[in-house]
Amino acid sequence: MMNKIFIITQIFALIILAFIYIFSPYFNLVYGILIAEVFTISIGFIYYLLIRILELFIKIEVIFFSRVIKIIIFIISFFSGIIISEYFMSNILAFNLFPSYKYLFVISIIILFFFVFFNIIIYIKLNNEIRKNERLKNEKLKAELNALRSKLNPHFLFNTLNTLLEISQESPECVEKIIINLSDIYRKILYTSSNDMISLEEELELIKKYLEIEKIRLGKRLDYEFNIDNNLLNYRIPPLILEPLVENSVIHGISKKKDGGKITISFYKKNNEIIFEISDEGIGKIEDLNFGFGLSSIKNRLDLIFNNSELIFKQNIPSGIKAEIIIRG
C-alpha cells in the first residue's frame, strides 16, 4: 500500500510543480520542487497513517462505509498537507501565502475528524445489530431444523414398524433379518441425529438398508439401481433428506403395482448444479401426489438450509414418478 501511495504522490507532485510553473510569475525550480514534494508527501503520509490506525482498531466490512471514510480521510490529509506546506513556506522559505485560510482549514480538519469518529461509532452499532440479527436467525433456523428432525425420526420408525408387522404375518422367517437391518438403520439415525449435515455416503447407506428391508417384503416385485457420481460421496446434505423420497416411491408407487417395478437413484453434478433423482416405475401420478409430512419436511429443510434449491416432481416415463432435488451454486 505504501509503495502505491508513494507513486501516486510523486505523480501528484509533478502536476503541482507544473501548476506552480504555469501560474507563478516568480517560478524557482528548487522552491517549486520543495513545495510540491512537501505538499504531496504530507498528504500521502497522513493518509497512510490514518488508514493504518483505522485498520488496526476496526475492520470495516461494508464497502459503502469504507469508501466514505476513506474519502473523508483523504480530505483531512489534503487540508493537513496545505497547513504543513503553508508552515514550511512561511517559516523556512519566507513565503507568506493564504494565512487567513489556515485557521479555516484547521477547523475543517477537526470537524471532519469528528465526522469520521461518529461514522465509525454508527458503523459499529449497526454492525453489532446485524450480527445480533444473524445470530438470532441462525438460532431460529436450528430450532426449526431440530423440530423437523424430532418429528421425522418417529415418522420413519412408524412406517418401518408397519412394514415389519406386515412381513411378520406373511414371512415370519424373515423377521430376524429385518430387525437387524432396522437396528442398523436406527443406529445410523441416532449417530447422525445431532448433526445438521451428513455426507451423501452416509445417507446412501441408510437408503440401502431400507431397500433391503423392502426387498424382503416385496421380493421380485422390487428392483433398484444406483447411478452415483463417486465425487459427490462427501457432499454434505441434511440427514434423511433423500430417504423419504425413496420410501415414497416404494410405498405409493411400487408396492401398489401388481407386477412391481424398478427404482433408479441417481446423483450427479451438472454445471453448477447438484442433482438428486429418485424415479420409480410405479403407479403414481402427479395429480394424485400427496404432500404428507415426509415430503413437506424435505421442502422445508431445503428452504431453510440452502439459498437456492428446488424440489420437483415429474411424471416418469413409461410410468411412475420422478423426484428431483436441485441444489444450485
PDB file of C-alpha atoms in Angstrom, residues 46-297:
ATOM      1  CA  ILE A  46      -1.033  11.392   6.757  1.00  0.00           C
ATOM      2  CA  TYR A  47      -3.475   9.384   4.612  1.00  0.00           C
ATOM      3  CA  TYR A  48      -1.406   6.186   5.038  1.00  0.00           C
ATOM      4  CA  LEU A  49      -1.004   6.752   8.798  1.00  0.00           C
ATOM      5  CA  LEU A  50      -4.723   7.353   9.404  1.00  0.00           C
ATOM      6  CA  ILE A  51      -5.764   4.362   7.274  1.00  0.00           C
ATOM      7  CA  ARG A  52      -3.320   2.090   9.142  1.00  0.00           C
ATOM      8  CA  ILE A  53      -4.590   3.313  12.517  1.00  0.00           C
ATOM      9  CA  LEU A  54      -8.183   2.707  11.382  1.00  0.00           C
ATOM     10  CA  GLU A  55      -7.383  -0.833  10.136  1.00  0.00           C
ATOM     11  CA  LEU A  56      -5.528  -1.580  13.371  1.00  0.00           C
ATOM     12  CA  PHE A  57      -8.525  -0.856  15.606  1.00  0.00           C
ATOM     13  CA  ILE A  58     -11.534  -1.663  13.393  1.00  0.00           C
ATOM     14  CA  LYS A  59     -12.190  -3.632  10.212  1.00  0.00           C
ATOM     15  CA  ILE A  60     -14.950  -2.032   8.126  1.00  0.00           C
ATOM     16  CA  GLU A  61     -16.582  -4.780   6.061  1.00  0.00           C
ATOM     17  CA  VAL A  62     -19.331  -2.672   4.473  1.00  0.00           C
ATOM     18  CA  ILE A  63     -17.891  -1.271   1.213  1.00  0.00           C
ATOM     19  CA  PHE A  64     -20.028   1.901   1.274  1.00  0.00           C
ATOM     20  CA  PHE A  65     -18.879   2.890   4.790  1.00  0.00           C
ATOM     21  CA  SER A  66     -15.288   2.043   3.918  1.00  0.00           C
ATOM     22  CA  ARG A  67     -15.294   4.268   0.826  1.00  0.00           C
ATOM     23  CA  VAL A  68     -16.983   7.189   2.610  1.00  0.00           C
ATOM     24  CA  ILE A  69     -14.467   7.096   5.463  1.00  0.00           C
ATOM     25  CA  LYS A  70     -11.511   6.811   3.059  1.00  0.00           C
ATOM     26  CA  ILE A  71     -12.759   9.852   1.116  1.00  0.00           C
ATOM     27  CA  ILE A  72     -13.097  11.854   4.345  1.00  0.00           C
ATOM     28  CA  ILE A  73      -9.620  10.749   5.459  1.00  0.00           C
ATOM     29  CA  PHE A  74      -8.240  11.899   2.104  1.00  0.00           C
ATOM     30  CA  ILE A  75      -9.886  15.335   2.560  1.00  0.00           C
ATOM     31  CA  ILE A  76      -8.361  15.543   6.068  1.00  0.00           C
ATOM     32  CA  SER A  77      -4.963  14.593   4.609  1.00  0.00           C
ATOM     33  CA  PHE A  78      -5.368  17.189   1.843  1.00  0.00           C
ATOM     34  CA  PHE A  79      -6.146  20.031   4.283  1.00  0.00           C
ATOM     35  CA  SER A  80      -3.331  18.861   6.565  1.00  0.00           C
ATOM     36  CA  GLY A  81      -0.960  18.932   3.589  1.00  0.00           C
ATOM     37  CA  ILE A  82      -1.998  22.542   2.875  1.00  0.00           C
ATOM     38  CA  ILE A  83      -1.324  23.582   6.504  1.00  0.00           C
ATOM     39  CA  ILE A  84       2.061  21.822   6.574  1.00  0.00           C
ATOM     40  CA  SER A  85       3.018  23.353   3.215  1.00  0.00           C
ATOM     41  CA  GLU A  86       1.933  26.821   4.397  1.00  0.00           C
ATOM     42  CA  TYR A  87       4.022  26.458   7.559  1.00  0.00           C
ATOM     43  CA  PHE A  88       7.003  25.242   5.515  1.00  0.00           C
ATOM     44  CA  MET A  89       6.759  28.127   3.054  1.00  0.00           C
ATOM     45  CA  SER A  90       6.157  30.784   5.721  1.00  0.00           C
ATOM     46  CA  ASN A  91       8.846  29.742   8.190  1.00  0.00           C
ATOM     47  CA  ILE A  92      11.511  28.155   6.008  1.00  0.00           C
ATOM     48  CA  LEU A  93      11.138  29.731   2.565  1.00  0.00           C
ATOM     49  CA  ALA A  94       9.800  33.060   3.932  1.00  0.00           C
ATOM     50  CA  PHE A  95       6.723  32.901   1.703  1.00  0.00           C
ATOM     51  CA  ASN A  96       3.513  34.148   3.284  1.00  0.00           C
ATOM     52  CA  LEU A  97       0.634  32.503   1.436  1.00  0.00           C
ATOM     53  CA  PHE A  98      -3.084  32.455   2.430  1.00  0.00           C
ATOM     54  CA  PRO A  99      -2.528  32.885   6.224  1.00  0.00           C
ATOM     55  CA  SER A 100      -6.195  33.869   6.683  1.00  0.00           C
ATOM     56  CA  TYR A 101      -7.355  30.437   5.435  1.00  0.00           C
ATOM     57  CA  LYS A 102      -5.082  28.475   7.734  1.00  0.00           C
ATOM     58  CA  TYR A 103      -7.496  28.510  10.690  1.00  0.00           C
ATOM     59  CA  LEU A 104     -10.394  27.612   8.433  1.00  0.00           C
ATOM     60  CA  PHE A 105      -8.502  24.508   7.323  1.00  0.00           C
ATOM     61  CA  VAL A 106      -7.711  23.594  10.953  1.00  0.00           C
ATOM     62  CA  ILE A 107     -11.400  23.927  11.935  1.00  0.00           C
ATOM     63  CA  SER A 108     -12.395  21.874   8.870  1.00  0.00           C
ATOM     64  CA  ILE A 109      -9.981  19.101   9.859  1.00  0.00           C
ATOM     65  CA  ILE A 110     -11.377  18.991  13.410  1.00  0.00           C
ATOM     66  CA  ILE A 111     -14.952  18.805  12.087  1.00  0.00           C
ATOM     67  CA  LEU A 112     -14.013  16.064   9.657  1.00  0.00           C
ATOM     68  CA  PHE A 113     -12.260  14.089  12.410  1.00  0.00           C
ATOM     69  CA  PHE A 114     -15.457  14.188  14.465  1.00  0.00           C
ATOM     70  CA  PHE A 115     -17.440  13.198  11.369  1.00  0.00           C
ATOM     71  CA  VAL A 116     -15.205  10.142  10.838  1.00  0.00           C
ATOM     72  CA  PHE A 117     -15.454   9.277  14.541  1.00  0.00           C
ATOM     73  CA  PHE A 118     -19.268   9.390  14.556  1.00  0.00           C
ATOM     74  CA  ASN A 119     -19.415   7.400  11.304  1.00  0.00           C
ATOM     75  CA  ILE A 120     -17.287   4.685  12.881  1.00  0.00           C
ATOM     76  CA  ILE A 121     -19.498   4.658  16.015  1.00  0.00           C
ATOM     77  CA  ILE A 122     -22.625   4.364  13.832  1.00  0.00           C
ATOM     78  CA  TYR A 123     -20.990   1.580  11.809  1.00  0.00           C
ATOM     79  CA  ILE A 124     -20.000  -0.363  14.953  1.00  0.00           C
ATOM     80  CA  LYS A 125     -23.535  -0.150  16.365  1.00  0.00           C
ATOM     81  CA  LEU A 126     -25.079  -1.068  13.018  1.00  0.00           C
ATOM     82  CA  ASN A 127     -22.653  -3.968  12.589  1.00  0.00           C
ATOM     83  CA  ASN A 128     -23.442  -5.235  16.095  1.00  0.00           C
ATOM     84  CA  GLU A 129     -27.158  -5.154  15.308  1.00  0.00           C
ATOM     85  CA  ILE A 130     -26.589  -7.018  12.025  1.00  0.00           C
ATOM     86  CA  ARG A 131     -24.543  -9.699  13.799  1.00  0.00           C
ATOM     87  CA  LYS A 132     -27.163  -9.971  16.543  1.00  0.00           C
ATOM     88  CA  ASN A 133     -29.919 -10.429  13.944  1.00  0.00           C
ATOM     89  CA  GLU A 134     -27.833 -13.050  12.116  1.00  0.00           C
ATOM     90  CA  ARG A 135     -27.256 -14.906  15.397  1.00  0.00           C
ATOM     91  CA  LEU A 136     -30.986 -14.854  16.196  1.00  0.00           C
ATOM     92  CA  LYS A 137     -31.759 -16.007  12.647  1.00  0.00           C
ATOM     93  CA  ASN A 138     -29.298 -18.915  12.979  1.00  0.00           C
ATOM     94  CA  GLU A 139     -30.740 -19.893  16.343  1.00  0.00           C
ATOM     95  CA  LYS A 140     -34.252 -19.836  14.876  1.00  0.00           C
ATOM     96  CA  LEU A 141     -33.048 -21.926  11.926  1.00  0.00           C
ATOM     97  CA  LYS A 142     -31.503 -24.525  14.256  1.00  0.00           C
ATOM     98  CA  ALA A 143     -34.692 -24.645  16.340  1.00  0.00           C
ATOM     99  CA  GLU A 144     -36.820 -25.213  13.238  1.00  0.00           C
ATOM    100  CA  LEU A 145     -34.480 -27.920  11.950  1.00  0.00           C
ATOM    101  CA  ASN A 146     -34.462 -29.668  15.340  1.00  0.00           C
ATOM    102  CA  ALA A 147     -38.256 -29.550  15.404  1.00  0.00           C
ATOM    103  CA  LEU A 148     -38.429 -31.096  11.931  1.00  0.00           C
ATOM    104  CA  ARG A 149     -35.872 -33.760  12.840  1.00  0.00           C
ATOM    105  CA  SER A 150     -37.691 -34.677  16.065  1.00  0.00           C
ATOM    106  CA  LYS A 151     -40.843 -35.313  14.017  1.00  0.00           C
ATOM    107  CA  LEU A 152     -39.078 -37.070  11.129  1.00  0.00           C
ATOM    108  CA  ASN A 153     -37.359 -39.859  13.085  1.00  0.00           C
ATOM    109  CA  PRO A 154     -40.592 -41.238  14.674  1.00  0.00           C
ATOM    110  CA  HIS A 155     -42.324 -40.909  11.284  1.00  0.00           C
ATOM    111  CA  PHE A 156     -39.686 -43.143   9.715  1.00  0.00           C
ATOM    112  CA  LEU A 157     -39.919 -45.621  12.611  1.00  0.00           C
ATOM    113  CA  PHE A 158     -43.718 -45.919  12.345  1.00  0.00           C
ATOM    114  CA  ASN A 159     -43.513 -46.660   8.617  1.00  0.00           C
ATOM    115  CA  THR A 160     -40.817 -49.300   9.150  1.00  0.00           C
ATOM    116  CA  LEU A 161     -42.724 -50.936  12.022  1.00  0.00           C
ATOM    117  CA  ASN A 162     -45.768 -51.198   9.761  1.00  0.00           C
ATOM    118  CA  THR A 163     -43.578 -52.984   7.225  1.00  0.00           C
ATOM    119  CA  LEU A 164     -42.273 -55.275   9.990  1.00  0.00           C
ATOM    120  CA  LEU A 165     -45.816 -56.082  11.124  1.00  0.00           C
ATOM    121  CA  GLU A 166     -46.874 -56.944   7.576  1.00  0.00           C
ATOM    122  CA  ILE A 167     -43.879 -59.222   6.996  1.00  0.00           C
ATOM    123  CA  SER A 168     -44.199 -60.954  10.386  1.00  0.00           C
ATOM    124  CA  GLN A 169     -47.620 -62.189   9.287  1.00  0.00           C
ATOM    125  CA  GLU A 170     -46.578 -63.260   5.769  1.00  0.00           C
ATOM    126  CA  SER A 171     -42.931 -64.382   6.226  1.00  0.00           C
ATOM    127  CA  PRO A 172     -42.044 -64.854   9.909  1.00  0.00           C
ATOM    128  CA  GLU A 173     -38.684 -66.380   8.968  1.00  0.00           C
ATOM    129  CA  CYS A 174     -37.547 -63.004   7.537  1.00  0.00           C
ATOM    130  CA  VAL A 175     -38.314 -61.025  10.695  1.00  0.00           C
ATOM    131  CA  GLU A 176     -34.849 -61.548  12.200  1.00  0.00           C
ATOM    132  CA  LYS A 177     -33.070 -60.089   9.176  1.00  0.00           C
ATOM    133  CA  ILE A 178     -35.455 -57.122   9.098  1.00  0.00           C
ATOM    134  CA  ILE A 179     -34.895 -56.402  12.778  1.00  0.00           C
ATOM    135  CA  ILE A 180     -31.108 -56.477  12.240  1.00  0.00           C
ATOM    136  CA  ASN A 181     -31.412 -54.053   9.314  1.00  0.00           C
ATOM    137  CA  LEU A 182     -33.794 -51.871  11.289  1.00  0.00           C
ATOM    138  CA  SER A 183     -31.318 -51.863  14.177  1.00  0.00           C
ATOM    139  CA  ASP A 184     -28.537 -50.782  11.799  1.00  0.00           C
ATOM    140  CA  ILE A 185     -30.762 -48.039  10.380  1.00  0.00           C
ATOM    141  CA  TYR A 186     -31.580 -46.601  13.789  1.00  0.00           C
ATOM    142  CA  ARG A 187     -28.010 -46.834  14.940  1.00  0.00           C
ATOM    143  CA  LYS A 188     -27.137 -44.595  11.977  1.00  0.00           C
ATOM    144  CA  ILE A 189     -30.077 -42.277  12.657  1.00  0.00           C
ATOM    145  CA  LEU A 190     -29.084 -41.890  16.321  1.00  0.00           C
ATOM    146  CA  TYR A 191     -25.463 -41.311  15.285  1.00  0.00           C
ATOM    147  CA  THR A 192     -26.405 -38.586  12.788  1.00  0.00           C
ATOM    148  CA  SER A 193     -29.371 -37.083  14.668  1.00  0.00           C
ATOM    149  CA  SER A 194     -27.194 -34.487  16.390  1.00  0.00           C
ATOM    150  CA  ASN A 195     -25.624 -33.399  13.067  1.00  0.00           C
ATOM    151  CA  ASP A 196     -27.151 -30.699  10.909  1.00  0.00           C
ATOM    152  CA  MET A 197     -25.401 -32.138   7.861  1.00  0.00           C
ATOM    153  CA  ILE A 198     -24.098 -35.589   6.905  1.00  0.00           C
ATOM    154  CA  SER A 199     -22.216 -36.936   3.898  1.00  0.00           C
ATOM    155  CA  LEU A 200     -24.103 -38.283   0.891  1.00  0.00           C
ATOM    156  CA  GLU A 201     -22.359 -41.609   1.506  1.00  0.00           C
ATOM    157  CA  GLU A 202     -23.960 -41.875   4.976  1.00  0.00           C
ATOM    158  CA  GLU A 203     -27.413 -41.154   3.543  1.00  0.00           C
ATOM    159  CA  LEU A 204     -26.822 -43.797   0.852  1.00  0.00           C
ATOM    160  CA  GLU A 205     -26.034 -46.451   3.463  1.00  0.00           C
ATOM    161  CA  LEU A 206     -29.347 -45.655   5.156  1.00  0.00           C
ATOM    162  CA  ILE A 207     -31.235 -45.899   1.846  1.00  0.00           C
ATOM    163  CA  LYS A 208     -29.620 -49.254   1.012  1.00  0.00           C
ATOM    164  CA  LYS A 209     -30.580 -50.709   4.405  1.00  0.00           C
ATOM    165  CA  TYR A 210     -34.152 -49.509   3.946  1.00  0.00           C
ATOM    166  CA  LEU A 211     -34.363 -51.002   0.423  1.00  0.00           C
ATOM    167  CA  GLU A 212     -33.034 -54.336   1.749  1.00  0.00           C
ATOM    168  CA  ILE A 213     -35.959 -54.412   4.209  1.00  0.00           C
ATOM    169  CA  GLU A 214     -38.460 -53.613   1.456  1.00  0.00           C
ATOM    170  CA  LYS A 215     -36.820 -56.167  -0.851  1.00  0.00           C
ATOM    171  CA  ILE A 216     -37.571 -58.858   1.718  1.00  0.00           C
ATOM    172  CA  ARG A 217     -41.203 -57.776   1.798  1.00  0.00           C
ATOM    173  CA  LEU A 218     -41.752 -57.313  -1.947  1.00  0.00           C
ATOM    174  CA  GLY A 219     -39.309 -59.890  -3.327  1.00  0.00           C
ATOM    175  CA  LYS A 220     -39.036 -59.855  -7.114  1.00  0.00           C
ATOM    176  CA  ARG A 221     -41.613 -57.076  -7.321  1.00  0.00           C
ATOM    177  CA  LEU A 222     -38.940 -54.573  -6.231  1.00  0.00           C
ATOM    178  CA  ASP A 223     -35.777 -53.863  -8.172  1.00  0.00           C
ATOM    179  CA  TYR A 224     -33.446 -50.913  -7.642  1.00  0.00           C
ATOM    180  CA  GLU A 225     -30.383 -49.368  -9.260  1.00  0.00           C
ATOM    181  CA  PHE A 226     -27.851 -46.739  -8.154  1.00  0.00           C
ATOM    182  CA  ASN A 227     -26.147 -44.310 -10.543  1.00  0.00           C
ATOM    183  CA  ILE A 228     -23.823 -42.335  -8.296  1.00  0.00           C
ATOM    184  CA  ASP A 229     -21.037 -39.898  -9.122  1.00  0.00           C
ATOM    185  CA  ASN A 230     -18.382 -41.006  -6.614  1.00  0.00           C
ATOM    186  CA  ASN A 231     -17.006 -37.467  -6.498  1.00  0.00           C
ATOM    187  CA  LEU A 232     -20.208 -36.471  -4.652  1.00  0.00           C
ATOM    188  CA  LEU A 233     -19.963 -39.027  -1.856  1.00  0.00           C
ATOM    189  CA  ASN A 234     -18.502 -36.454   0.548  1.00  0.00           C
ATOM    190  CA  TYR A 235     -21.074 -33.809  -0.406  1.00  0.00           C
ATOM    191  CA  ARG A 236     -22.904 -32.585   2.725  1.00  0.00           C
ATOM    192  CA  ILE A 237     -26.692 -32.813   2.908  1.00  0.00           C
ATOM    193  CA  PRO A 238     -29.264 -32.708   5.738  1.00  0.00           C
ATOM    194  CA  PRO A 239     -29.929 -36.179   7.218  1.00  0.00           C
ATOM    195  CA  LEU A 240     -32.992 -38.069   5.933  1.00  0.00           C
ATOM    196  CA  ILE A 241     -33.475 -35.675   3.022  1.00  0.00           C
ATOM    197  CA  LEU A 242     -33.368 -38.391   0.316  1.00  0.00           C
ATOM    198  CA  GLU A 243     -34.657 -41.480   2.146  1.00  0.00           C
ATOM    199  CA  PRO A 244     -38.292 -40.209   2.349  1.00  0.00           C
ATOM    200  CA  LEU A 245     -38.312 -39.866  -1.458  1.00  0.00           C
ATOM    201  CA  VAL A 246     -37.187 -43.493  -1.837  1.00  0.00           C
ATOM    202  CA  GLU A 247     -39.709 -44.552   0.810  1.00  0.00           C
ATOM    203  CA  ASN A 248     -42.459 -42.658  -1.013  1.00  0.00           C
ATOM    204  CA  SER A 249     -41.590 -44.444  -4.279  1.00  0.00           C
ATOM    205  CA  VAL A 250     -41.749 -47.855  -2.599  1.00  0.00           C
ATOM    206  CA  ILE A 251     -44.927 -47.355  -0.546  1.00  0.00           C
ATOM    207  CA  HIS A 252     -47.034 -45.347  -3.009  1.00  0.00           C
ATOM    208  CA  GLY A 253     -45.528 -46.441  -6.312  1.00  0.00           C
ATOM    209  CA  ILE A 254     -44.022 -49.931  -6.449  1.00  0.00           C
ATOM    210  CA  SER A 255     -45.841 -51.822  -3.655  1.00  0.00           C
ATOM    211  CA  LYS A 256     -49.270 -50.909  -5.046  1.00  0.00           C
ATOM    212  CA  LYS A 257     -48.410 -52.143  -8.538  1.00  0.00           C
ATOM    213  CA  LYS A 258     -49.220 -55.800  -9.186  1.00  0.00           C
ATOM    214  CA  ASP A 259     -46.016 -56.546 -11.094  1.00  0.00           C
ATOM    215  CA  GLY A 260     -43.931 -54.138  -9.056  1.00  0.00           C
ATOM    216  CA  GLY A 261     -41.177 -52.169 -10.740  1.00  0.00           C
ATOM    217  CA  LYS A 262     -37.783 -50.576 -10.518  1.00  0.00           C
ATOM    218  CA  ILE A 263     -36.472 -47.604  -8.559  1.00  0.00           C
ATOM    219  CA  THR A 264     -33.498 -45.722 -10.008  1.00  0.00           C
ATOM    220  CA  ILE A 265     -31.473 -43.494  -7.688  1.00  0.00           C
ATOM    221  CA  SER A 266     -29.095 -41.088  -9.446  1.00  0.00           C
ATOM    222  CA  PHE A 267     -26.814 -38.380  -8.029  1.00  0.00           C
ATOM    223  CA  TYR A 268     -24.740 -36.239 -10.373  1.00  0.00           C
ATOM    224  CA  LYS A 269     -23.360 -32.753 -10.985  1.00  0.00           C
ATOM    225  CA  LYS A 270     -24.389 -30.670 -13.986  1.00  0.00           C
ATOM    226  CA  ASN A 271     -22.668 -27.311 -14.497  1.00  0.00           C
ATOM    227  CA  ASN A 272     -23.075 -25.563 -11.118  1.00  0.00           C
ATOM    228  CA  GLU A 273     -25.991 -27.765 -10.005  1.00  0.00           C
ATOM    229  CA  ILE A 274     -26.021 -30.841  -7.761  1.00  0.00           C
ATOM    230  CA  ILE A 275     -28.947 -33.050  -8.798  1.00  0.00           C
ATOM    231  CA  PHE A 276     -30.504 -35.932  -6.847  1.00  0.00           C
ATOM    232  CA  GLU A 277     -33.011 -38.029  -8.819  1.00  0.00           C
ATOM    233  CA  ILE A 278     -35.268 -40.771  -7.484  1.00  0.00           C
ATOM    234  CA  SER A 279     -37.502 -42.252 -10.175  1.00  0.00           C
ATOM    235  CA  ASP A 280     -39.823 -45.256  -9.985  1.00  0.00           C
ATOM    236  CA  GLU A 281     -41.925 -47.338 -12.371  1.00  0.00           C
ATOM    237  CA  GLY A 282     -44.865 -47.481 -10.007  1.00  0.00           C
ATOM    238  CA  ILE A 283     -48.495 -46.439 -10.415  1.00  0.00           C
ATOM    239  CA  GLY A 284     -48.049 -42.897  -9.071  1.00  0.00           C
ATOM    240  CA  LYS A 285     -49.431 -39.895 -10.933  1.00  0.00           C
ATOM    241  CA  ILE A 286     -48.523 -36.244 -10.411  1.00  0.00           C
ATOM    242  CA  GLU A 287     -52.147 -35.199  -9.872  1.00  0.00           C
ATOM    243  CA  ASP A 288     -52.502 -37.768  -7.055  1.00  0.00           C
ATOM    244  CA  LEU A 289     -49.290 -36.725  -5.284  1.00  0.00           C
ATOM    245  CA  ASN A 290     -49.909 -36.107  -1.590  1.00  0.00           C
ATOM    246  CA  PHE A 291     -47.502 -33.853   0.294  1.00  0.00           C
ATOM    247  CA  GLY A 292     -47.511 -35.627   3.645  1.00  0.00           C
ATOM    248  CA  PHE A 293     -45.090 -34.895   6.452  1.00  0.00           C
ATOM    249  CA  GLY A 294     -42.129 -36.690   4.845  1.00  0.00           C
ATOM    250  CA  LEU A 295     -42.212 -34.726   1.569  1.00  0.00           C
ATOM    251  CA  SER A 296     -43.123 -31.441   3.275  1.00  0.00           C
ATOM    252  CA  SER A 297     -40.166 -31.784   5.644  1.00  0.00           C
TER     253      SER A 297
END
